[in-house]
Amino acid sequence: MPDLIVQGVTKRYGRIVAVDHISFTVRDGELLSLLGPSGCGKTTTLRIIAGLTRQDEGKVLLGDKDITGLPPEKRGMGMVFQNYALWPHMTVHDNVAFPLRARGMPEEEVRRRVTEALEMVKLYELRDRYPHQLSGGQQQRVALARALAVQPKILLLDEPLSNLDAKLREEMRFELKELQRKLGITAVYVTHDQAEALALSDVIAVMNAGRIMQLGTPKEIYEEPANTFVADFIGKINFLEGYLEEILEGGYVLVRIGGLYLKAYTRRIREKGPVVVGVRPNHIRIAVKKPEEDQVNVLEGTIIRRTYLGETYDYRVRVTGDLVLRVEGEESYDAGSRIFLVFPAEKALVIERRK
């Protein structure tokens, strides 16, 4: 299958720029997630790819073929909508068959494709039921089967799991990724759920205000965020504003934060100046005695709040003045306890601070 290429796509609604000159490539067999908050332009981008919304600038290509001017039905794409868009008066079989019949496909071929698609999503035995007789997860799989039945070159998914409860959503993530890998189909997935994007994606495009803030693998996005927006949007994080005072050997730097000094590691910033240090709560270890370890930062603080989360506790710890850090731990410590926060220098993310 050819790569999907989006080149300089822009969409305006009056003075509002919904999508602002974005470009990316989805390689054959990859799943790329468009991740961002509501209103960032991710669904508009998906609709432009599908041909349901016309852009003001830019192109959409499949390999070397420009499909910008083609109508949706001639782009060879299948789309799964957020609300599933199932016909309530049609059975599961007829819902999946609908787009095939609309294309004038012979009924024998329609039956074959519907059977294959329903077997893929493990719903063949429910083919004679109506949507209201299905659970939310089953309805989602019917919508997926309908998209797959047309044998699309590209599969487009617009927050298809957002209407499911947390446990079912997690189960469907696994099923969806396994099916995508099995079929080897190229997919673009829209979501505002960071965990979903990390679990499903080969590549993530983090969007904000119509622009792509960072494009990379889940590991790159999480461990080497390009800016504070990306760092904050992908998982929990503590931000500490400071000044990079010294460049050390081996990629390490020394950052002054008020009266504190932190050692950090960065491949991006090699000049002195204002920076933000980001430390994720799960990278911070709590100790009751001050450890003497190399290559770690040790901060002394007081627990001001403890929240039980089941497998872990969420702590708010005042280190100095107004500086409060969020920490996760398996053991229970009471509010008011004096503790030490320990984290490796390489887990302290150094991000440029805009002046």
XYZ file of C-alpha atoms in Angstrom:
355
model
C 0.000 0.000 0.000
C 1.204 3.569 -0.663
C 2.119 6.023 2.095
C -0.394 8.671 3.145
C 1.118 12.137 2.774
C -0.381 15.370 4.137
C 1.362 18.469 2.777
C 0.872 21.990 4.161
C -2.831 21.521 4.878
C -4.697 24.574 6.177
C -8.386 25.064 6.998
C -9.983 28.358 8.016
C -13.446 29.152 9.293
C -13.622 32.904 8.887
C -10.870 34.342 11.091
C -10.400 31.069 12.934
C -7.558 28.878 11.664
C -8.644 25.335 12.555
C -5.677 23.639 10.855
C -2.519 25.638 10.297
C -0.117 24.396 7.587
C 0.418 20.894 8.942
C 2.422 18.183 7.210
C 3.124 14.543 8.038
C 3.559 11.146 6.409
C 2.008 7.862 7.539
C 4.085 4.940 6.273
C 2.535 1.780 4.909
C 1.235 -0.325 7.817
C 1.739 2.380 10.471
C -0.832 3.702 12.917
C -0.436 7.433 13.489
C -2.420 9.153 16.229
C -3.467 12.785 16.088
C -3.448 13.665 19.786
C -4.537 16.897 21.392
C -7.204 18.771 23.387
C -10.668 19.570 22.073
C -10.580 22.204 19.348
C -6.955 21.610 18.353
C -7.840 20.621 14.760
C -7.347 16.860 14.879
C -10.854 15.849 13.709
C -10.815 18.549 11.020
C -7.526 17.102 9.770
C -9.063 13.611 9.674
C -12.099 14.863 7.754
C -9.817 16.588 5.249
C -7.963 13.304 4.685
C -11.305 11.523 4.211
C -12.547 14.158 1.767
C -15.472 15.154 4.009
C -14.030 18.648 4.537
C -12.210 20.650 1.880
C -9.016 22.388 2.905
C -8.123 25.945 1.893
C -4.476 25.115 1.217
C -2.291 22.038 0.873
C -2.540 18.542 -0.558
C -3.396 14.979 0.414
C -1.559 12.227 -1.452
C -1.533 8.435 -1.524
C 1.998 7.663 -2.601
C 2.581 9.793 -5.709
C -1.159 10.152 -6.432
C -2.765 13.482 -5.522
C -6.240 12.723 -4.137
C -6.981 16.262 -2.944
C -9.805 16.781 -5.435
C -11.367 13.315 -5.195
C -14.731 12.787 -3.449
C -14.772 10.568 -0.326
C -16.066 7.462 -2.102
C -13.155 7.484 -4.552
C -10.346 7.861 -1.998
C -10.297 4.217 -0.924
C -10.648 5.018 2.771
C -12.771 3.586 5.557
C -13.898 5.739 8.469
C -15.104 4.882 11.973
C -16.988 7.748 13.594
C -17.115 8.663 17.277
C -20.851 7.881 17.561
C -20.517 4.771 15.319
C -23.283 6.101 12.943
C -25.140 2.773 12.742
C -28.576 2.579 11.112
C -30.987 1.636 13.945
C -33.499 -0.079 11.592
C -30.842 -2.316 10.008
C -29.362 -5.540 11.343
C -25.653 -5.890 12.010
C -25.275 -7.653 8.651
C -27.103 -4.924 6.742
C -25.192 -2.115 8.480
C -21.905 -3.648 7.353
C -23.315 -4.390 3.900
C -24.669 -0.876 3.344
C -21.538 0.812 1.880
C -20.864 -2.238 -0.325
C -24.364 -2.191 -1.775
C -24.091 1.572 -2.276
C -21.110 0.843 -4.522
C -23.235 -1.528 -6.632
C -21.309 -4.629 -5.585
C -22.851 -8.018 -6.491
C -24.798 -9.527 -3.580
C -22.630 -12.655 -3.469
C -19.512 -10.498 -3.005
C -21.363 -8.408 -0.406
C -22.170 -11.517 1.652
C -18.591 -12.755 1.424
C -17.084 -9.468 2.558
C -19.611 -8.959 5.358
C -18.906 -12.462 6.658
C -15.133 -11.870 6.579
C -15.421 -8.492 8.316
C -17.746 -9.762 11.065
C -15.515 -12.754 11.696
C -12.522 -10.402 12.054
C -14.266 -8.509 14.848
C -15.830 -11.703 16.332
C -19.446 -10.678 15.734
C -20.602 -13.079 13.025
C -22.988 -14.866 15.400
C -24.710 -11.535 16.125
C -25.256 -10.661 12.454
C -29.080 -10.703 12.753
C -29.287 -8.405 15.775
C -30.094 -4.689 15.687
C -27.852 -1.959 17.163
C -30.067 -1.447 20.226
C -29.545 -5.121 21.102
C -25.763 -4.673 21.308
C -23.421 -3.330 23.978
C -21.326 -0.227 23.336
C -18.254 -2.343 22.607
C -20.184 -4.511 20.154
C -21.546 -1.435 18.352
C -18.008 -0.108 18.068
C -16.913 -3.375 16.461
C -19.818 -3.245 13.985
C -18.675 0.227 12.916
C -15.128 -1.109 12.551
C -16.335 -4.103 10.510
C -18.273 -1.773 8.194
C -15.117 0.279 7.585
C -13.004 -2.841 6.971
C -15.534 -4.456 4.620
C -14.756 -1.943 1.871
C -11.101 -3.076 2.095
C -9.769 0.467 2.495
C -6.266 1.599 1.679
C -6.355 3.803 4.778
C -8.426 3.332 7.948
C -9.521 6.555 9.674
C -10.794 6.473 13.256
C -12.325 9.480 15.025
C -12.199 8.835 18.795
C -13.960 5.463 18.368
C -13.486 4.390 22.007
C -14.506 7.604 23.755
C -18.079 6.429 24.450
C -16.962 3.253 26.236
C -16.331 2.819 29.946
C -12.705 2.781 31.138
C -12.315 -0.999 31.418
C -13.920 -1.758 28.050
C -11.930 1.039 26.418
C -8.708 -0.593 27.594
C -9.808 -3.992 26.253
C -10.804 -2.516 22.891
C -7.428 -0.764 22.558
C -5.735 -4.147 22.608
C -8.205 -5.709 20.154
C -7.970 -2.758 17.780
C -4.168 -2.743 17.733
C -4.001 -6.527 17.246
C -6.424 -6.315 14.313
C -4.539 -3.414 12.727
C -1.255 -5.340 12.987
C -2.814 -8.537 11.666
C -4.240 -6.782 8.607
C -1.171 -4.593 8.115
C -3.465 -1.678 7.352
C -2.353 1.962 7.495
C -4.414 3.944 10.009
C -4.903 7.481 11.320
C -6.427 7.627 14.789
C -7.839 10.741 16.463
C -7.865 10.858 20.268
C -7.534 13.207 23.243
C -6.560 10.282 25.509
C -2.798 10.193 26.128
C -2.761 6.579 27.371
C -4.687 5.508 24.297
C -2.217 7.201 21.960
C 0.793 5.719 23.757
C -0.705 2.211 23.688
C -1.876 2.173 20.069
C 0.487 4.315 18.045
C 3.593 3.760 15.994
C 3.822 7.541 15.603
C 2.085 10.373 17.476
C 1.419 13.900 16.227
C 0.685 16.109 19.242
C -1.506 19.012 18.129
C -2.457 22.348 19.660
C -4.191 25.374 18.133
C -4.192 23.782 14.676
C -0.474 23.029 14.630
C 1.678 19.972 15.208
C 3.755 20.577 18.345
C 5.808 17.395 17.969
C 5.850 14.347 15.721
C 7.574 11.192 16.928
C 7.322 7.712 18.391
C 5.506 7.288 21.725
C 8.882 6.857 23.451
C 10.302 10.033 21.885
C 7.205 12.060 22.739
C 7.179 10.882 26.363
C 10.906 10.923 27.115
C 12.052 13.842 24.927
C 9.161 16.336 24.683
C 9.881 19.289 22.421
C 8.180 21.846 24.674
C 6.210 22.228 27.897
C 2.855 21.733 26.144
C 3.868 18.285 24.886
C 5.455 17.337 28.217
C 2.337 18.390 30.118
C -0.127 16.773 27.721
C 1.637 13.402 27.671
C 1.312 12.099 31.224
C 1.673 13.764 34.622
C 4.666 15.996 35.208
C 6.133 18.534 37.645
C 7.505 21.750 36.115
C 10.277 23.695 37.841
C 11.418 26.971 36.289
C 15.110 27.676 36.618
C 18.336 28.767 34.982
C 20.846 26.479 33.311
C 24.100 27.599 34.933
C 26.664 24.993 34.007
C 27.350 22.541 31.171
C 28.818 19.331 32.561
C 30.431 16.350 30.857
C 28.458 13.535 29.270
C 25.398 15.606 28.362
C 24.634 16.630 31.944
C 23.797 20.170 33.051
C 23.352 21.977 36.364
C 20.138 23.970 36.803
C 19.494 26.491 39.584
C 15.897 26.627 40.835
C 15.650 29.284 43.516
C 18.116 28.149 46.167
C 18.147 24.570 44.850
C 20.432 22.956 42.297
C 19.398 20.018 40.139
C 21.523 17.884 37.897
C 19.816 16.945 34.641
C 20.539 15.362 31.275
C 19.670 16.845 27.904
C 20.471 16.279 24.266
C 18.525 19.337 23.114
C 19.883 22.301 25.099
C 23.605 23.043 25.336
C 23.571 26.761 26.170
C 23.148 28.624 29.443
C 19.838 30.379 29.966
C 16.269 30.095 31.280
C 14.901 26.544 31.212
C 12.124 24.422 32.630
C 12.966 21.141 34.342
C 10.247 18.508 34.084
C 10.123 15.517 36.433
C 7.392 12.890 36.141
C 5.813 11.751 39.439
C 6.534 8.080 38.737
C 10.259 8.843 38.360
C 10.522 10.241 41.902
C 11.297 7.858 44.776
C 10.405 8.647 48.391
C 13.002 7.979 51.098
C 12.795 8.524 54.852
C 16.585 8.881 55.162
C 18.782 10.997 52.952
C 20.429 8.645 50.436
C 24.022 9.040 49.379
C 23.985 8.048 45.742
C 25.795 9.348 42.668
C 23.919 10.757 39.701
C 20.730 11.434 41.685
C 18.957 14.554 42.863
C 17.824 14.634 46.490
C 15.249 17.172 47.718
C 13.928 17.401 51.262
C 10.265 18.204 51.742
C 7.043 17.858 53.743
C 3.971 15.920 52.643
C 1.016 18.290 52.594
C -1.557 15.924 51.059
C -1.962 12.196 50.460
C -4.528 10.567 48.139
C -5.127 6.823 47.927
C -5.412 5.603 44.292
C -5.568 1.842 44.827
C -2.240 0.553 43.580
C -0.409 3.758 44.494
C -0.631 6.897 46.616
C -0.561 10.384 45.141
C 1.410 12.831 47.296
C 1.765 16.609 47.187
C 5.108 17.537 48.748
C 6.241 21.070 49.618
C 9.965 21.299 48.957
C 10.622 24.975 49.577
C 8.524 28.144 49.560
C 5.808 27.796 46.936
C 7.444 24.801 45.269
C 5.108 21.795 45.514
C 5.844 18.535 43.704
C 3.503 15.694 42.835
C 4.880 12.242 43.661
C 3.601 8.655 43.352
C 4.499 5.920 45.831
C 3.458 2.434 46.883
C 3.966 2.956 50.634
C 1.764 5.107 52.839
C 3.222 8.220 54.491
C 1.132 10.588 56.602
C 0.583 14.248 55.824
C 3.156 16.298 57.718
C 5.914 13.700 57.340
C 9.396 14.946 56.459
C 10.771 12.915 53.570
C 13.395 12.987 50.819
C 12.551 12.963 47.111
C 15.088 11.134 44.979
C 15.275 10.975 41.187
C 18.044 10.262 38.636
C 19.540 13.155 36.698
C 18.696 11.454 33.385
C 14.992 11.491 34.319
C 14.963 15.272 34.719
C 13.755 16.679 31.379
C 15.314 19.999 30.395
C 13.021 22.137 28.206
C 13.750 25.587 26.851
C 11.823 28.337 28.611
C 10.501 31.056 26.348
C 11.645 34.471 27.497
